[in-house]
Structures are given as structure tokens and as C-alpha cells.
Coordinates of C-alpha atoms and ligand atoms in Angstrom, one line a residue:
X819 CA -63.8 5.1 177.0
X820 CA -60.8 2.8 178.0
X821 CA -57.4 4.2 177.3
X822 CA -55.7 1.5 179.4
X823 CA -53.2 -0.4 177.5
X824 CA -54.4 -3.8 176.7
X825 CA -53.6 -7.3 178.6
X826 CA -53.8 -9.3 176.1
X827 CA -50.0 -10.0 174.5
X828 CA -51.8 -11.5 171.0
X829 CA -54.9 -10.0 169.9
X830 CA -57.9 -12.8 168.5
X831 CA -57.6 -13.3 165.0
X832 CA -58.0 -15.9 162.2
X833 CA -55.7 -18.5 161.1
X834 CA -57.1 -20.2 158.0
X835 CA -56.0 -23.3 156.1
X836 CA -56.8 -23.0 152.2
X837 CA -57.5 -26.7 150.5
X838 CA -60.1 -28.7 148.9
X839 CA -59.7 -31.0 150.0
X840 CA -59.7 -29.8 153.4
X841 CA -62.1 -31.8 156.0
X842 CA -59.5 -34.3 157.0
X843 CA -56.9 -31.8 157.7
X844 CA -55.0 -32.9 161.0
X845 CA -54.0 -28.9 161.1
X846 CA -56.8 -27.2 162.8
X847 CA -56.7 -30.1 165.3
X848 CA -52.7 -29.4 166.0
X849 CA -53.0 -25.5 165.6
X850 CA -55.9 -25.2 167.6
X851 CA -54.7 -27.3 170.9
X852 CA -50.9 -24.9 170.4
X853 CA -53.2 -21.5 170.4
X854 CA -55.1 -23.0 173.2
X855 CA -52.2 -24.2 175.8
X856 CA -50.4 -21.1 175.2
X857 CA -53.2 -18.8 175.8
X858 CA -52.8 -17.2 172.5
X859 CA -56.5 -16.0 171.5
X860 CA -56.1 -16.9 167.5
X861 CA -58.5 -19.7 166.1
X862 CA -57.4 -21.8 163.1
X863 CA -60.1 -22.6 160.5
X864 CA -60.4 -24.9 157.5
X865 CA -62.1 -24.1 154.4
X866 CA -62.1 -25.5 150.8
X867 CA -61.3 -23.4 148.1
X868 CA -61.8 -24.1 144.3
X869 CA -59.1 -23.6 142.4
X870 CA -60.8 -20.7 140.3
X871 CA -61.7 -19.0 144.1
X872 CA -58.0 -19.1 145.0
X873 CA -57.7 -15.2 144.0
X874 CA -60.6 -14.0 146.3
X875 CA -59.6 -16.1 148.8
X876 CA -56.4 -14.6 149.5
X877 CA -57.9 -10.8 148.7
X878 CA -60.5 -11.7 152.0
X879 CA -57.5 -13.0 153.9
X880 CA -55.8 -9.5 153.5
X881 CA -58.9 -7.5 153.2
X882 CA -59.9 -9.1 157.3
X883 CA -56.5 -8.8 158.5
X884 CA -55.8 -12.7 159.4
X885 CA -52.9 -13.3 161.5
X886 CA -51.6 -15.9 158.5
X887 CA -52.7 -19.3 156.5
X888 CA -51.5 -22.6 155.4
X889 CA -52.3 -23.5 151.9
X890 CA -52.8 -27.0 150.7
X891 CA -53.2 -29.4 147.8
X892 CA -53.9 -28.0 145.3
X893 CA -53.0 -24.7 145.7
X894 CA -49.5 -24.8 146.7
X895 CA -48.3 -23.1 143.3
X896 CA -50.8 -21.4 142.5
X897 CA -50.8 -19.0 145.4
X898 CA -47.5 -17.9 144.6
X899 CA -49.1 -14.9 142.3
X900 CA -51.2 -13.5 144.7
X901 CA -48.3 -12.7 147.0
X902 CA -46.2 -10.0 147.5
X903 CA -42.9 -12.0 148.2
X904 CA -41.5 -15.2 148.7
X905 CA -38.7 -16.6 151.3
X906 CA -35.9 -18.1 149.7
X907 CA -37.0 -21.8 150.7
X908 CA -40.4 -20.9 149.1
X909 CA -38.7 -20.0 145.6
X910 CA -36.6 -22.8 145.7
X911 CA -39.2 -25.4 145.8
X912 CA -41.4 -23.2 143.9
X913 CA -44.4 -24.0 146.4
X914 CA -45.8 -22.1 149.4
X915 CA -47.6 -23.7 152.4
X916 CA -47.6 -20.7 154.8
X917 CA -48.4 -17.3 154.4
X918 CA -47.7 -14.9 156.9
X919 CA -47.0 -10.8 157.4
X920 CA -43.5 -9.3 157.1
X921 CA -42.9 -6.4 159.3
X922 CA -43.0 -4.3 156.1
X923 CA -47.1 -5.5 155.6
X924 CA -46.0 -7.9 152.4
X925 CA -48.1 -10.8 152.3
X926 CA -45.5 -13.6 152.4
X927 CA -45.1 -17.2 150.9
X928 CA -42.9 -19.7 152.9
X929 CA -42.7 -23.3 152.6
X930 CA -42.7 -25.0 156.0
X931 CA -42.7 -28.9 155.1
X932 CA -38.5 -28.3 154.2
X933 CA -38.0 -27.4 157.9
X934 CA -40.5 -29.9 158.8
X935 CA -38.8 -32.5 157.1
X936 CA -35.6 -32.0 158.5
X937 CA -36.8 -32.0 162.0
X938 CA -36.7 -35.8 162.9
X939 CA -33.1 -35.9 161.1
X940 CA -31.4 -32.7 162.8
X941 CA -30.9 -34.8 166.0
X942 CA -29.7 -37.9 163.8
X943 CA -27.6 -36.2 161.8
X944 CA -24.4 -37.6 162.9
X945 CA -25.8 -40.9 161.4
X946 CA -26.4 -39.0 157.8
X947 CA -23.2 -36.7 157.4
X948 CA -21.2 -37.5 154.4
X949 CA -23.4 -40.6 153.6
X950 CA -25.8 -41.8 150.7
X951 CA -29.7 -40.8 150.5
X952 CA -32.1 -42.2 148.5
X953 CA -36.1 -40.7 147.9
X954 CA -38.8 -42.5 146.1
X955 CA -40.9 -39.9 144.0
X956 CA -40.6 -36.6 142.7
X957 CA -43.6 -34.3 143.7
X958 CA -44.4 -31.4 145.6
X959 CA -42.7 -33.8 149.1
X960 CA -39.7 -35.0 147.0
X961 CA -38.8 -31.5 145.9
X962 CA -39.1 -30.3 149.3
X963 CA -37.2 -32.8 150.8
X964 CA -34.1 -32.6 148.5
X965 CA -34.0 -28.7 148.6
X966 CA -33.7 -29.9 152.5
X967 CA -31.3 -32.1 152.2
X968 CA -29.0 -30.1 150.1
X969 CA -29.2 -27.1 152.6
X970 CA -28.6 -29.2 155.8
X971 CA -25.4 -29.2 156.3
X972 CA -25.5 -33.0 156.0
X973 CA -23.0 -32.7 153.2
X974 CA -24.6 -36.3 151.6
X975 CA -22.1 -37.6 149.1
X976 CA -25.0 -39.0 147.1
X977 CA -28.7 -38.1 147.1
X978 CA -30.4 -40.2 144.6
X979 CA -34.3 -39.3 143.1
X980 CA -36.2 -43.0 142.3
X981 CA -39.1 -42.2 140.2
X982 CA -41.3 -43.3 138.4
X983 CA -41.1 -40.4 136.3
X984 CA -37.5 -39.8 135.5
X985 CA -38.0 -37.0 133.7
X986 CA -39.9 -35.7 136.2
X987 CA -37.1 -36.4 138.6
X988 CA -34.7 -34.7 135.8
X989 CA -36.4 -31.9 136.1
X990 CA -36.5 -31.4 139.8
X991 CA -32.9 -31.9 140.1
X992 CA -32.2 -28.9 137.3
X993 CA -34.3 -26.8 139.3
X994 CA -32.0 -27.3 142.5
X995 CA -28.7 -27.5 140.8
X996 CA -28.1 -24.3 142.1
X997 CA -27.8 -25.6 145.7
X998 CA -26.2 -29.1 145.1
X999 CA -22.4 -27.6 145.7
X1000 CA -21.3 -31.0 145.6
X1001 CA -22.8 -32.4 142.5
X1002 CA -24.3 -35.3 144.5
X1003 CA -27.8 -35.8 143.0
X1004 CA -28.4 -38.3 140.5
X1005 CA -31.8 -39.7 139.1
X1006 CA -32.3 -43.5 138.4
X1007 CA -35.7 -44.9 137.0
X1008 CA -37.6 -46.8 140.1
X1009 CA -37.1 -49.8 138.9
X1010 CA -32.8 -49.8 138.7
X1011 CA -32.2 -48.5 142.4
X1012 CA -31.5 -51.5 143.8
X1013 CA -28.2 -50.7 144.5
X1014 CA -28.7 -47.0 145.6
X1015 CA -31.5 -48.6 148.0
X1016 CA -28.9 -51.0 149.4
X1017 CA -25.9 -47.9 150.0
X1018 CA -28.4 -45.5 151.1
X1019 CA -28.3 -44.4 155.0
X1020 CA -31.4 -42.8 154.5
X1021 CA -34.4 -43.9 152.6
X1022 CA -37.0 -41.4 151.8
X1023 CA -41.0 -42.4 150.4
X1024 CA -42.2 -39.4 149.0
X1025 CA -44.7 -41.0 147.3
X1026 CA -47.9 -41.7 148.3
X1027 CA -47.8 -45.9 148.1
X1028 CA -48.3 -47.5 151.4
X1029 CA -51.5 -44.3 152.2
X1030 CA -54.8 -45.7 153.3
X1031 CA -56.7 -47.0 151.9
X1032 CA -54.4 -48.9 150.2
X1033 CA -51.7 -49.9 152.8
X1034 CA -50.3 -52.7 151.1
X1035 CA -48.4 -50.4 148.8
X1036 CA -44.5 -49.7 149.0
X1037 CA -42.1 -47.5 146.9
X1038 CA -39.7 -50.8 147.4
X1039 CA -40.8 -54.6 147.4
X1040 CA -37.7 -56.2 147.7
X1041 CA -37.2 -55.8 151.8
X1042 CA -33.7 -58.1 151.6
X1043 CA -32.5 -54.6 150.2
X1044 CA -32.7 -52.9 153.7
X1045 CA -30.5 -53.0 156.4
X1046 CA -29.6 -52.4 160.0
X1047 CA -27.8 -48.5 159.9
X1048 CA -30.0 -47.2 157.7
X1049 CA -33.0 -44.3 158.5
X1050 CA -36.2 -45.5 156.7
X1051 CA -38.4 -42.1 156.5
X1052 CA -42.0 -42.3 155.0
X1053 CA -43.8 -39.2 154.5
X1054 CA -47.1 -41.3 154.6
X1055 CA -48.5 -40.6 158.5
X1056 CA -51.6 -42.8 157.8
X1057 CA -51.5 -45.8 158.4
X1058 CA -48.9 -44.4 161.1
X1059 CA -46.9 -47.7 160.4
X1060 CA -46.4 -48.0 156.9
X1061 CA -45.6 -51.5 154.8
X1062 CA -42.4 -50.1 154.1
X1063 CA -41.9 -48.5 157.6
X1064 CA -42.6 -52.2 158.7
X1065 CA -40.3 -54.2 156.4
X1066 CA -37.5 -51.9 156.8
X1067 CA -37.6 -52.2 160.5
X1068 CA -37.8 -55.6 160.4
X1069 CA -34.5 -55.9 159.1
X1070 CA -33.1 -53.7 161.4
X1071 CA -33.6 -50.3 160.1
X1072 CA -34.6 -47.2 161.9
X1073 CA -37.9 -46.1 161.0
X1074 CA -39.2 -43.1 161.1
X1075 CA -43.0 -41.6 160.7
X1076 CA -44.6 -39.3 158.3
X1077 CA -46.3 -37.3 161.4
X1078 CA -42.9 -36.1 163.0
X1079 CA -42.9 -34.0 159.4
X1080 CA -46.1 -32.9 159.9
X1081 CA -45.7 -32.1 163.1
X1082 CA -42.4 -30.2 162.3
X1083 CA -44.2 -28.4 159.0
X1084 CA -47.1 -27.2 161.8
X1085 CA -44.3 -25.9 164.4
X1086 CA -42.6 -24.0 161.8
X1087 CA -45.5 -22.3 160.7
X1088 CA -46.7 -21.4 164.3
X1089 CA -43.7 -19.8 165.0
X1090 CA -44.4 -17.6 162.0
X1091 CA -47.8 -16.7 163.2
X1092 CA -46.5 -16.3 166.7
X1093 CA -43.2 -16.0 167.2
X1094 CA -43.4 -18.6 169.7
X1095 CA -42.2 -22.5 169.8
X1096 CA -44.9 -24.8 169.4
X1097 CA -45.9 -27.0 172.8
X1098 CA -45.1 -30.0 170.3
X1099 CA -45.8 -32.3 173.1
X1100 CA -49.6 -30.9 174.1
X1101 CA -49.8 -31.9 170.0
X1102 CA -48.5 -34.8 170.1
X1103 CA -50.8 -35.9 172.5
X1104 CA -54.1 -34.4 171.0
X1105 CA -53.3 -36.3 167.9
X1106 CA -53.2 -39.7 169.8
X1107 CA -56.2 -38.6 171.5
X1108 CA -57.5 -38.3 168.0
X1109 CA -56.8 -41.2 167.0
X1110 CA -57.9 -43.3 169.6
X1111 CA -61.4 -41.4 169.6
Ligands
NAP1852 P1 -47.3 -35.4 144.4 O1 -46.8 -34.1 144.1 O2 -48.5 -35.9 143.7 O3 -46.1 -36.5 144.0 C1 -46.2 -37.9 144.2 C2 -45.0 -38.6 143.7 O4 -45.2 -40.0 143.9 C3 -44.8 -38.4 142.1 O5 -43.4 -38.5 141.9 C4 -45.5 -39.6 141.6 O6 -45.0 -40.1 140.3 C5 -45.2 -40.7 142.6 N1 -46.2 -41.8 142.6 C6 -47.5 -41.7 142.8 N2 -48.1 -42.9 142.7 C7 -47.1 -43.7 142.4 C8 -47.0 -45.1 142.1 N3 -48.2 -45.9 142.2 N4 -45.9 -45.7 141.9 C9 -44.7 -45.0 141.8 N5 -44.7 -43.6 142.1 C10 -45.9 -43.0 142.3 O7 -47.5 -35.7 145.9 P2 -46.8 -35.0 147.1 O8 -47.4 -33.8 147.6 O9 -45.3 -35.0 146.8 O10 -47.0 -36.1 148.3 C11 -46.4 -37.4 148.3 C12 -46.7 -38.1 149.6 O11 -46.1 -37.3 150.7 C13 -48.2 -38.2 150.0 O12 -48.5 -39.4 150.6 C14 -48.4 -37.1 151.0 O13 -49.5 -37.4 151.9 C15 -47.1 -37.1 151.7 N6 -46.8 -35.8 152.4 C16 -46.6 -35.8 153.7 C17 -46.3 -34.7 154.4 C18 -46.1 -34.7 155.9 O14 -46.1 -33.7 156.5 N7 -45.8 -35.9 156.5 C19 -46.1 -33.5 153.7 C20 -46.3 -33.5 152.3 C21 -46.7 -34.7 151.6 P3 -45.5 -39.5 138.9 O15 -44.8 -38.2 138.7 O16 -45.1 -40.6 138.0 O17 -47.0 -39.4 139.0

């Protein structure tokens, strides 16, 4: 028998991604090439779950011993009752993404894509303190994103929700009251935010107009409302250059892509898995690669 200790710092195990559906995930692709460069022997997997499977799913994942999971659409609430606790991000925007073990053995529930969000404004953020933000929708992204914005330390004097849905919207910004400390979100029907577009600093599409494969779409047709100064954020990564990306930079706006959030969601949720920093740059580059191919 072999008593000597072992060499390897992380033991192989599973890291599965929970969806349906789930067979154009970019995730394994990213998660696999991190495990791989940094010599950590964990392999990510994909698989679709059916809604009514979600329960059995997560009993396997603790009844193997996988190192953690994502979760996708559409299970990103519904996982929340077969957890034993939440982090307070998770609770906040009532949806989980990540699962992952506490020291104590509790099955966790975080939600990465607020960290993720933030990533590609942290090293703005002098352009965003004390200034107007504006986000287009008011789904599972939208609600992430505010509970972001509020807990920055951006200190935005206005953060406006343009849905479609007000009420919808309504409801998202009762459910984060608690962390708006100074009272700056308001809700305006998508079709009166002209003038919120046109004082925002940052512009936010949380919605999915502009996705393939229907690229001609925009949470804002009227580009003369966007300006040089402002951040133009889609959360849309495909196409990578959006219609709105497009027309905002075109009038001098800074755009930013919905893959620096998914890249930022993925390195959030390594270093729960890992404790490490993801090689963000070996990613980066596979996902060109994969695009190219
Ligand atoms: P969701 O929960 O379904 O919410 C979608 C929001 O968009 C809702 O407010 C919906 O309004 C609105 N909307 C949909 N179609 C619209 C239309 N034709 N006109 C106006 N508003 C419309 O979806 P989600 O999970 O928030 O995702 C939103 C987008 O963010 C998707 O494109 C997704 O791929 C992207 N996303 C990206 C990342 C990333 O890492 N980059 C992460 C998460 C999500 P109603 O309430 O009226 O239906």
C-alpha cells in the first residue's frame, strides 16, 4: 500500500454546468482551458436538465462529491430549494448560478454574473462615480446588474430601470430597496427614457435585443441620444458587436461587450471551485480561437 502523501495539490473531480439548454454553453470551453493551464485535474461537463429533474440533479451532485456547478436558464431560481444556504449576493437577486462547498459541507448558492458584471467597470469607475446609469430590461441580467451597481461603491446619483414591463421593473426595484441608501433608482416605461438615455454615463442592455439571430434589434433606436463620455455596456456577447454597441460608438461612446461579463461571471466562479484567479488571458484567447474555428 502507498502511505506517501499525495502530489497532486487538487484532486480530479467534476465540475458540472446544469441547463437545458446547454449545448452552446461557452462555459465548458472557458473552464476547461483555466483547469487545464493551471494543472488543476477537475473537468467541467455540460448537461441538460429538465426542469422536473432539477431535484435529482443536485442529490447526484452531492451524492458523487463534485468539486461545484453552474446552473443556467432555467433553473437559476429554482435551485435555490435544494441548497443548504445562500451568499448574501445570491438572496439578493434571488437567483444562483454557482454552487460550491462551504468549509462547514453546506451546499452553497452564489450568484457570480453581479461580480461579473462589475468587472469591466471596476477599472472605469472613476468615469461612473456619482453619475447617472441607465439599464434596458428587467430579468434575471437587469436584477443582477442593479444589485451590482447599488453595492459598488459607485455611489450613482441615479440608476434608472427602462422596461418594457414597468411593473416588472417596479417590482425589481422593491426587492432591492434595501440596498439603494441613496434612493437613486427610478423606473420609466421604455418608451419615455429619452432623457435618462441622454444623462446617463452608463447605458446598460439587459435585454436580449440585438442577440443572433436577430442582430438588427436594439433596446434604443434613436442613436442621436448617445454621446461621447458615456459607457455603452451590452450584455448580448453574440454577435460580439451589437447594433447598439455599434451606434453608440459611433457617436463617440465607449462600448463595452457582453463577453468581458461572461468572462468575469466564469472567473468568479473558478475561484470558488479553486481558490485560485482564473488565467483570464489563456480564456480569452481560447474563445477567439473558437470563434475563428
Ligand atoms: P430575462 O430574465 O428573460 O429578461 C429579459 C428582459 O428583456 C425582460 O425585462 C424582458 O421584458 C426584456 N425584453 C425581452 N424582449 C424584449 C423586447 N423585444 N423588447 C423590450 N424588452 C424585451 O433574460 P436575462 O436572463 O435577464 O438575459 C437578458 C440578456 O442578457 C440575454 O441576452 C442574455 O444572453 C444576456 N446575459 C448575458 C450575460 C453575460 O454574462 N454576458 C449573463 C446573463 C444574461 P419583459 O419582462 O417585458 O418580457
Amino acid at each position: 500500500m502507498n502511505n506517501r502523501p499525495s502530489k497532486i495539490a487538487h484532486p480530479g473531480s467534476l465540475v458540472a454546468l446544469l441547463g437545458r439548454p446547454v449545448a452552446h454553453s461557452l462555459s465548458p470551453l472557458m473552464h476547461n482551458t483555466a483547469f487545464r493551464a493551471q494543472d488543476v485535474s477537475h473537468v467541467y461537463v455540460a448537461f441538460e436538465v429538465a426542469p422536473q429533474a432539477l431535484g435529482e440533479a443536485v442529490a447526484g451532485l452531492r451524492a458523487l462529491g463534485l468539486a461545484g456547478a453552474n446552473v443556467t436558464v432555467p433553473h437559476k431560481e429554482a435551485v435555490v430549494e435544494h441548497l443548504d444556504a445562500l451568499t448574501e449576493r445570491a438572496e439578493a437577486v434571488g437567483a444562483v448560478n454557482t454552487l460550491f462547498w462551504k468549509k462547514n459541507g453546506a451546499l452553497t448558492g452564489d450568484n457570480t454574473d453581479a461580480a461579473g458584471f462589475l468587472a469591466p467597470l471596476e477599472p472605469r469607475s472613476d468615469r461612473l462615480r456619482g453619475r447617472n446609469a441607465l439599464i434596458f430590461g428587467a430579468g434575471g441580467a437587469a436584477r443582477a446588474a442593479t444589485y451590482a451597481l447599488l453595492t459598488s461603491g459607485f455611489a450613482l446619483r441615479r440608476l434608472t430601470l427602462a422596461a418594457r414591463t414597468p411593473s416588472r421593473a417596479e417590482r425589481l426595484a422593491a426587492d432591492l430597496a434595501p440596498f439603494d441608501e441613496k434612493g437613486a433608482l427610478a423606473v420609466v416605461p421604455e418608451g419615455e427614457a429619452g432623457e435618462a438615455v441622454r444623462s446617463a454615463h452608463l447605458l446598460v442592455n439587459a435585454t436580449p435585443l440585438g442577440m443572433e439571430p436577430d442582430p438588427e434589434g436594439t433596446p434604443w433606436s434613436d442613436a442621436s441620444d448617445f454621446s461621447g463620455g458615456q459607457l455603452a455596456y451590452d450584455l448580448v456577447y453574440a454577435p460580439r458587436e451589437t447594433r447598439f454597441l455599434h451606434e453608440a460608438e459611433r457617436q463617440g461612446a465607449t462600448p463595452i461587450g457582453g463577453l468581458e461579463m461572461l468572462v468575469g461571471q466564469a472567473a468568479a466562479s473558478y475561484r470558488r471551485w479553486t481558490g485560485r484567479d482564473m488565467p483570464t488571458g489563456a480564456v480569452r484567447q481560447a474563445l477567439r480561437e473558437h470563434r475563428r474555428a
